[in-house]
Structure formats: C-alpha cells, structure tokens
XYZ file of C-alpha atoms in Angstrom:
373
model
C 0.000 0.000 0.000
C 1.314 3.522 -0.750
C 2.056 5.741 2.227
C -0.992 7.949 2.840
C -0.616 11.687 2.393
C -2.403 13.723 5.018
C -1.509 17.020 3.329
C -5.175 17.745 2.432
C -5.854 18.255 6.145
C -3.224 20.996 6.289
C -4.414 22.559 3.046
C -7.968 22.739 4.382
C -6.802 24.368 7.622
C -4.693 26.914 5.709
C -7.699 27.860 3.582
C -9.763 28.506 6.692
C -6.983 30.617 8.179
C -6.607 32.561 4.916
C -10.372 33.099 4.904
C -10.169 34.575 8.401
C -12.141 31.787 10.081
C -9.339 30.435 12.297
C -6.458 32.290 13.967
C -4.344 29.121 13.967
C -4.316 25.382 14.572
C -2.223 22.312 15.283
C -2.894 19.021 13.458
C -1.486 15.589 14.267
C -2.015 12.179 12.657
C -0.553 8.954 14.041
C -0.711 5.961 11.688
C 0.645 2.429 12.074
C 2.890 3.230 15.014
C 4.369 6.444 13.611
C 3.568 10.135 13.779
C 2.711 10.557 10.120
C 1.727 14.235 10.236
C 2.376 16.967 12.813
C 2.055 20.540 11.570
C 1.179 23.979 12.886
C -0.747 26.694 11.078
C -1.457 30.381 11.537
C -0.894 32.252 14.767
C -1.065 31.320 18.434
C -2.701 34.681 19.178
C -4.598 36.549 16.435
C -2.106 38.785 14.674
C 0.750 37.455 16.797
C 3.551 34.915 16.631
C 3.358 31.709 14.640
C 1.568 28.787 16.248
C 4.120 26.552 18.061
C 3.861 22.773 18.293
C 3.622 22.979 22.080
C 0.792 25.529 22.153
C -1.617 24.979 25.055
C -5.313 24.702 24.214
C -8.477 24.658 26.272
C -9.766 21.234 25.274
C -13.124 21.504 27.067
C -15.094 18.272 26.530
C -12.035 16.327 25.391
C -11.574 16.211 29.186
C -14.434 13.690 29.381
C -12.586 10.645 27.975
C -9.699 11.166 30.432
C -12.046 11.321 33.433
C -14.003 8.366 32.087
C -10.836 6.284 31.820
C -9.933 7.150 35.423
C -13.366 5.921 36.522
C -12.888 2.639 34.655
C -9.457 2.190 36.220
C -11.171 2.384 39.628
C -13.658 -0.207 38.388
C -10.722 -2.466 37.507
C -9.410 -2.019 41.057
C -12.759 -3.000 42.564
C -13.153 0.416 44.198
C -16.159 1.368 42.082
C -19.027 -0.487 40.391
C -20.811 0.830 37.332
C -24.044 -0.542 38.772
C -23.713 1.552 41.955
C -26.237 4.287 42.502
C -24.825 7.804 42.313
C -26.394 8.634 45.674
C -24.249 5.976 47.358
C -21.363 8.417 46.890
C -23.174 11.761 46.512
C -26.097 12.086 48.934
C -27.525 15.122 47.125
C -28.687 12.776 44.342
C -31.030 10.799 46.585
C -34.787 10.913 45.915
C -34.513 12.730 42.603
C -37.536 13.960 40.689
C -38.216 14.276 36.959
C -39.686 17.417 35.416
C -42.635 16.745 33.084
C -43.465 19.012 30.101
C -46.441 20.453 31.992
C -44.218 21.539 34.878
C -45.198 18.789 37.304
C -42.509 16.773 39.081
C -42.707 13.023 39.534
C -40.348 10.691 41.414
C -37.542 9.086 39.398
C -38.478 5.489 38.572
C -34.986 4.370 39.498
C -31.807 5.969 40.772
C -29.124 7.063 38.329
C -26.012 4.858 38.343
C -22.328 5.410 37.657
C -22.953 3.736 34.286
C -25.592 6.387 33.549
C -23.106 9.169 34.307
C -20.521 7.684 31.951
C -22.949 7.300 29.037
C -25.038 10.464 29.696
C -28.285 8.696 30.528
C -28.581 9.964 34.123
C -31.428 12.356 33.265
C -29.187 15.413 33.595
C -28.780 18.248 31.100
C -26.486 21.112 30.214
C -29.472 23.437 30.387
C -28.810 24.803 26.907
C -32.442 24.829 25.778
C -34.790 27.501 27.172
C -37.248 26.110 29.670
C -37.761 25.142 33.286
C -34.617 22.974 33.482
C -32.454 25.801 32.149
C -34.096 28.219 34.591
C -33.349 25.883 37.495
C -29.724 25.404 36.425
C -29.154 29.129 36.054
C -30.739 29.933 39.412
C -28.460 27.370 41.102
C -25.357 28.733 39.270
C -24.650 25.317 37.754
C -21.377 25.539 35.850
C -19.995 28.483 37.795
C -16.210 28.206 38.039
C -16.515 29.593 41.582
C -18.130 26.352 42.807
C -16.068 23.337 43.813
C -17.123 19.917 42.548
C -18.669 19.180 45.939
C -20.611 22.460 45.855
C -21.713 21.811 42.266
C -23.191 18.431 43.112
C -24.821 19.771 46.270
C -26.590 22.354 44.102
C -27.322 20.073 41.145
C -28.559 16.960 42.943
C -31.867 18.412 44.186
C -32.757 19.966 40.814
C -35.340 18.275 38.568
C -34.142 15.801 35.961
C -34.865 16.288 32.263
C -35.530 12.541 31.737
C -36.120 9.383 33.697
C -32.688 7.820 34.339
C -31.782 5.337 31.611
C -34.596 6.432 29.281
C -32.768 8.857 26.969
C -29.315 10.117 26.035
C -28.740 13.805 26.667
C -25.334 15.461 26.650
C -25.064 16.876 30.126
C -23.259 17.747 33.336
C -22.943 14.003 33.982
C -19.141 13.934 33.676
C -18.861 16.888 36.050
C -20.847 14.818 38.531
C -18.601 11.842 37.766
C -15.592 13.998 38.656
C -17.136 14.807 42.030
C -17.914 11.128 42.556
C -14.286 10.189 41.839
C -13.225 12.744 44.433
C -15.496 11.011 46.942
C -14.096 7.572 46.056
C -10.438 8.626 46.208
C -10.600 11.293 48.905
C -8.602 13.803 46.854
C -9.288 16.634 44.369
C -10.015 15.633 40.798
C -6.904 17.341 39.457
C -4.682 15.485 41.899
C -6.186 12.067 41.190
C -5.999 12.589 37.416
C -2.341 13.541 37.760
C -1.654 10.461 39.860
C -3.640 7.978 37.786
C -3.330 9.144 34.178
C -1.474 12.359 33.402
C 1.813 11.868 35.247
C 2.232 8.189 34.276
C 1.742 9.126 30.606
C 4.092 12.105 30.809
C 1.326 14.595 29.992
C 3.258 17.478 31.541
C 1.230 20.327 30.030
C -2.206 18.905 30.858
C -4.120 20.159 33.877
C -6.893 22.417 35.089
C -4.878 25.613 34.655
C -1.731 26.795 32.889
C 1.242 27.595 35.172
C 2.800 31.027 34.766
C 5.878 29.662 32.997
C 3.654 28.467 30.125
C 1.355 31.491 29.771
C 3.222 32.471 26.614
C 2.116 29.215 24.953
C -1.667 29.575 25.422
C -3.571 29.630 22.123
C -6.233 32.330 21.961
C -9.316 32.888 19.781
C -10.463 35.924 17.872
C -12.215 38.476 20.090
C -15.315 38.089 17.917
C -16.649 35.287 15.764
C -15.703 36.225 12.193
C -19.011 34.992 10.794
C -21.558 36.105 13.396
C -19.782 38.985 15.120
C -20.634 37.495 18.524
C -18.069 38.006 21.269
C -15.899 34.965 22.082
C -15.050 34.467 25.744
C -13.148 31.301 26.610
C -12.268 30.312 30.166
C -9.418 32.125 31.892
C -6.965 29.293 32.458
C -4.084 31.403 33.742
C -5.135 30.983 37.383
C -6.586 27.999 39.276
C -10.365 27.989 39.651
C -12.318 26.201 42.417
C -14.239 24.237 39.754
C -12.117 21.395 38.356
C -14.614 20.402 35.693
C -14.498 16.713 34.808
C -16.692 17.517 31.841
C -14.659 20.312 30.324
C -11.912 21.895 32.396
C -8.566 20.594 31.132
C -5.951 22.300 29.002
C -3.512 20.265 26.926
C -1.125 20.194 23.962
C -1.095 18.056 20.838
C 1.848 15.974 22.057
C 0.257 15.439 25.472
C -3.125 14.417 24.125
C -1.430 12.160 21.576
C -0.012 10.163 24.497
C -3.534 9.629 25.811
C -4.866 8.623 22.391
C -1.912 6.287 21.911
C -2.939 4.588 25.159
C -6.493 4.103 23.867
C -5.295 2.861 20.490
C -2.823 0.596 22.286
C -5.687 -1.039 24.221
C -4.588 0.414 27.562
C -0.825 0.200 27.019
C 1.585 2.860 25.739
C 5.398 2.775 25.568
C 5.502 -0.276 27.815
C 3.202 1.287 30.419
C -0.100 -0.445 31.132
C -2.787 1.732 32.715
C -5.886 -0.286 31.805
C -6.760 -3.704 30.440
C -7.465 -4.211 26.760
C -10.990 -5.412 27.518
C -11.590 -2.257 29.563
C -10.708 -0.076 26.576
C -12.881 -2.228 24.310
C -15.733 -1.817 26.808
C -15.186 1.956 27.040
C -15.262 2.409 23.272
C -18.249 0.145 22.551
C -21.732 1.554 22.042
C -23.629 1.646 25.357
C -26.876 3.129 24.074
C -28.396 0.359 21.977
C -32.056 1.300 21.547
C -31.914 4.227 24.011
C -32.985 7.299 21.997
C -30.556 10.191 21.471
C -32.668 13.137 20.285
C -31.089 16.356 19.090
C -28.105 17.056 16.874
C -25.178 16.429 19.231
C -24.826 12.796 18.102
C -24.963 12.556 14.278
C -26.821 9.693 12.593
C -24.827 6.485 12.609
C -23.310 7.148 16.040
C -23.900 5.685 19.464
C -22.104 6.616 22.659
C -19.664 4.662 24.757
C -18.210 5.711 28.103
C -16.900 9.204 27.392
C -16.678 8.945 23.581
C -19.005 8.852 20.587
C -18.810 5.523 18.727
C -19.436 5.035 14.996
C -21.927 2.199 14.636
C -21.692 1.874 10.858
C -19.828 3.468 7.985
C -22.872 5.201 6.531
C -25.580 7.626 7.676
C -23.420 10.412 9.176
C -22.227 13.183 6.813
C -18.557 12.390 7.466
C -16.191 9.559 6.600
C -15.444 6.971 9.286
C -14.897 3.284 9.890
C -17.409 1.312 11.902
C -15.980 0.995 15.406
C -14.037 4.263 15.277
C -14.631 6.731 18.085
C -13.834 10.255 19.197
C -15.096 13.477 20.683
C -14.567 17.234 20.560
C -14.319 20.344 22.708
C -16.510 23.411 22.332
C -13.473 25.698 22.012
C -12.576 24.153 18.649
C -10.772 20.861 19.305
C -11.578 17.395 17.930
C -10.045 13.918 17.833
C -10.760 10.532 16.287
C -9.386 7.035 16.881
C -9.748 4.333 14.213
C -8.545 0.952 15.545
C -9.358 -0.724 12.234
C -6.806 1.514 10.497
C -4.353 1.716 13.451
C -4.781 5.492 13.460
C -5.605 8.463 15.605
C -5.792 12.119 14.603
C -6.644 15.497 16.079
C -7.032 19.166 15.272
C -6.598 21.711 18.046
C -7.835 25.266 17.518
C -9.556 27.965 19.556
C -12.476 28.857 17.329
C -15.845 27.810 18.792
C -17.804 28.803 15.694
C -15.746 26.419 13.536
C -16.211 23.315 15.677
C -18.899 21.654 13.560
C -16.862 22.170 10.404
C -13.700 20.807 12.035
C -15.586 17.712 13.230
C -16.367 16.928 9.575
C -13.111 18.167 8.084
C -10.809 16.014 10.214
C -12.232 12.578 9.302
C -12.975 13.550 5.705
C -9.390 14.563 4.965
C -7.674 11.885 7.065
C -9.783 8.776 6.419
C -10.011 9.525 2.690
C -6.196 9.478 2.498
C -6.007 5.815 3.508
C-alpha cells in the first residue's frame, strides 16, 4: 500500500486561516505506530507569533474521555461499580424527581447509576435549551467556576431531571458529577487524582486544570469576535486555578500530550511499555452503550452511538462524514476534535480555539484523514 498523504488536512486548515475563520491550529495524525503528520498553522494569538507545536489549548469536553478512563481504572481495582447508585457516593442525588413538560414533578423510577453518568443517561442536562430545566440550572449557578465539585453536586442533585434515568441520552453535566464522585471515592481533588492515575504516568506534563505562569506564553487564543456572526468569544481564563475542576470540560492540553492519551487508547490500555488499563476495559469503554436508548437532538450525528466518554461510529454510513465502523472520538466546544480508528491503526486530532468552527472541524478532520487511507 502507498504511504498515505495527510496534506489535504493541512491545506484545508490553511484555507480557513486565509479566509479569516481560524487564527491558527495544530494538526497531528498517528498511523501504524508512527507520527505521520504533525504541523502547525497560523498564529497562536490573532495577529501574533506563529503557532508553536507545544501551544496549550483549552480542550473543554475532550476532558471527558480522560475522566471516564480514570473511573474505569477504579472499576478495575474494585473500588467502584458501574451498577452503583450515584447517591451511594453523593447524597444530594437521593430521591430525585423528573420534570414533566407540563411543569409537574414526579419521582424518578430508578436511581441514576455510575454507568448512567458515563454514558449520559442519568437524566441530567447542560441546560442549553430555554425552559424550566435551564431556569433551574441558572438559578443554582450550575457551571460556575466559583463552585467546587462538591458544591456543584450539592446544588445540582436536588434539581429536577430532564428525563427518567436510563430512558434517553442527553449530553449533560454528567461527567462533572462523575468527577465529584471520583473525588469522593479517592478522597482527593479531581486534578490530583488525574495527575496520579493518568497524566503523570503518561508524561502529559502540560495537561491540567490551569496553565502555570511559565507556560502562559504558549496559550492559544481565539479571535475576540466570531468572524461569521460577530458574537463576542469568551473562553475560560486558564491562567489561574479555579475552584471548579470540571471533569466535563476543564482541562488544558497540547497536541503531544493528548497524543499520548490517544496512543494509550489505540494501544488497548498500554503505551510505551506502560499499562494503565486492560485491553478489555478499553474495548468496553469504546463500545456503544446506548443500543435502543434514543438520542434526540443534533449532538450525536446519525450512525453514532455513545460509549463511556466517547461517541462511537456504529456503521460506515448515515453520518455526513467519513469513518470506519468501530471508530470513536469526541470534541471540545473551544474548537478541538479527535478521532481514533482501531481498524486503520490510526488516531488524529485538530486543536484550535475557534468555537464557531467546531462543527466544520468535526467533519473536516475525518474527511481529509480517512479519505487518504
């Protein structure tokens, strides 16, 4: 087979930069045991210096797979069961109620479990859609970076659920709750346990919940305004620690750091001779866990299910992007996306800070990379 050329990915990113849609980006493709493509484009800061390879990005929801892996490592150790009720660890989630469309509240038919948190079927929401759930989330300051994980769950637990647990998939604060639950299991802050369990063993030195002062000059920044809509862009201030260590979206990272994590997933729990998880654990994590559970809305495209922290391609067709059945990945709202294709022994990512371009990047990455094979 000829060696694939992943140059179309770079050409597509350059066009978007030339068109004023992206300030800059980093792209990396790892194929058959080698880094086949690793390039930088544009500027780290709009109008500033060239984008460096070690630029630090807010990866937002690409935090979720890392936290999910940590949870599964605790399952391997027998310290946590996926079948356990959330309220066994977080008392605020006891006796939850479900909000009906007419505004009435009814008791939850069953308690949400750790498994529900991992696959986003716990009945929680992000509160993005206008309505009573959003009103309740806003009144309780859900998502405020001033709240610790313990304070977040204390405020979130008593709020009404959007769905009966296990009845529907909705992208939600579930992984934030999972982060608080891991803190309860381990008796330490989420950032500390992630460093101990995943980040430090993998050598992910630039990954954490804030950027130390020595690395402030490597933080990638977005345009002040979205070039297409004119809306102001305000990403999280990651230069100082915040009380909220968000398991659902708080980490910063670099391409080389995140590649180490993806190499571990592609390597079935082993990377560079280090084993963090069993191969069957990774297979379990990256299998579809929804089955017939409905996933309304546009967050999951057609043809996709959801595993434990990642979207999983069920079949090659249906979705408007190229992919192999069994491939998986996820993205971050700031403009970052990754994919892993075990069938092709490949992983790839694009890191940018351009929220308005996220949907396009989620299509562009697989279309340019998978088509090169």
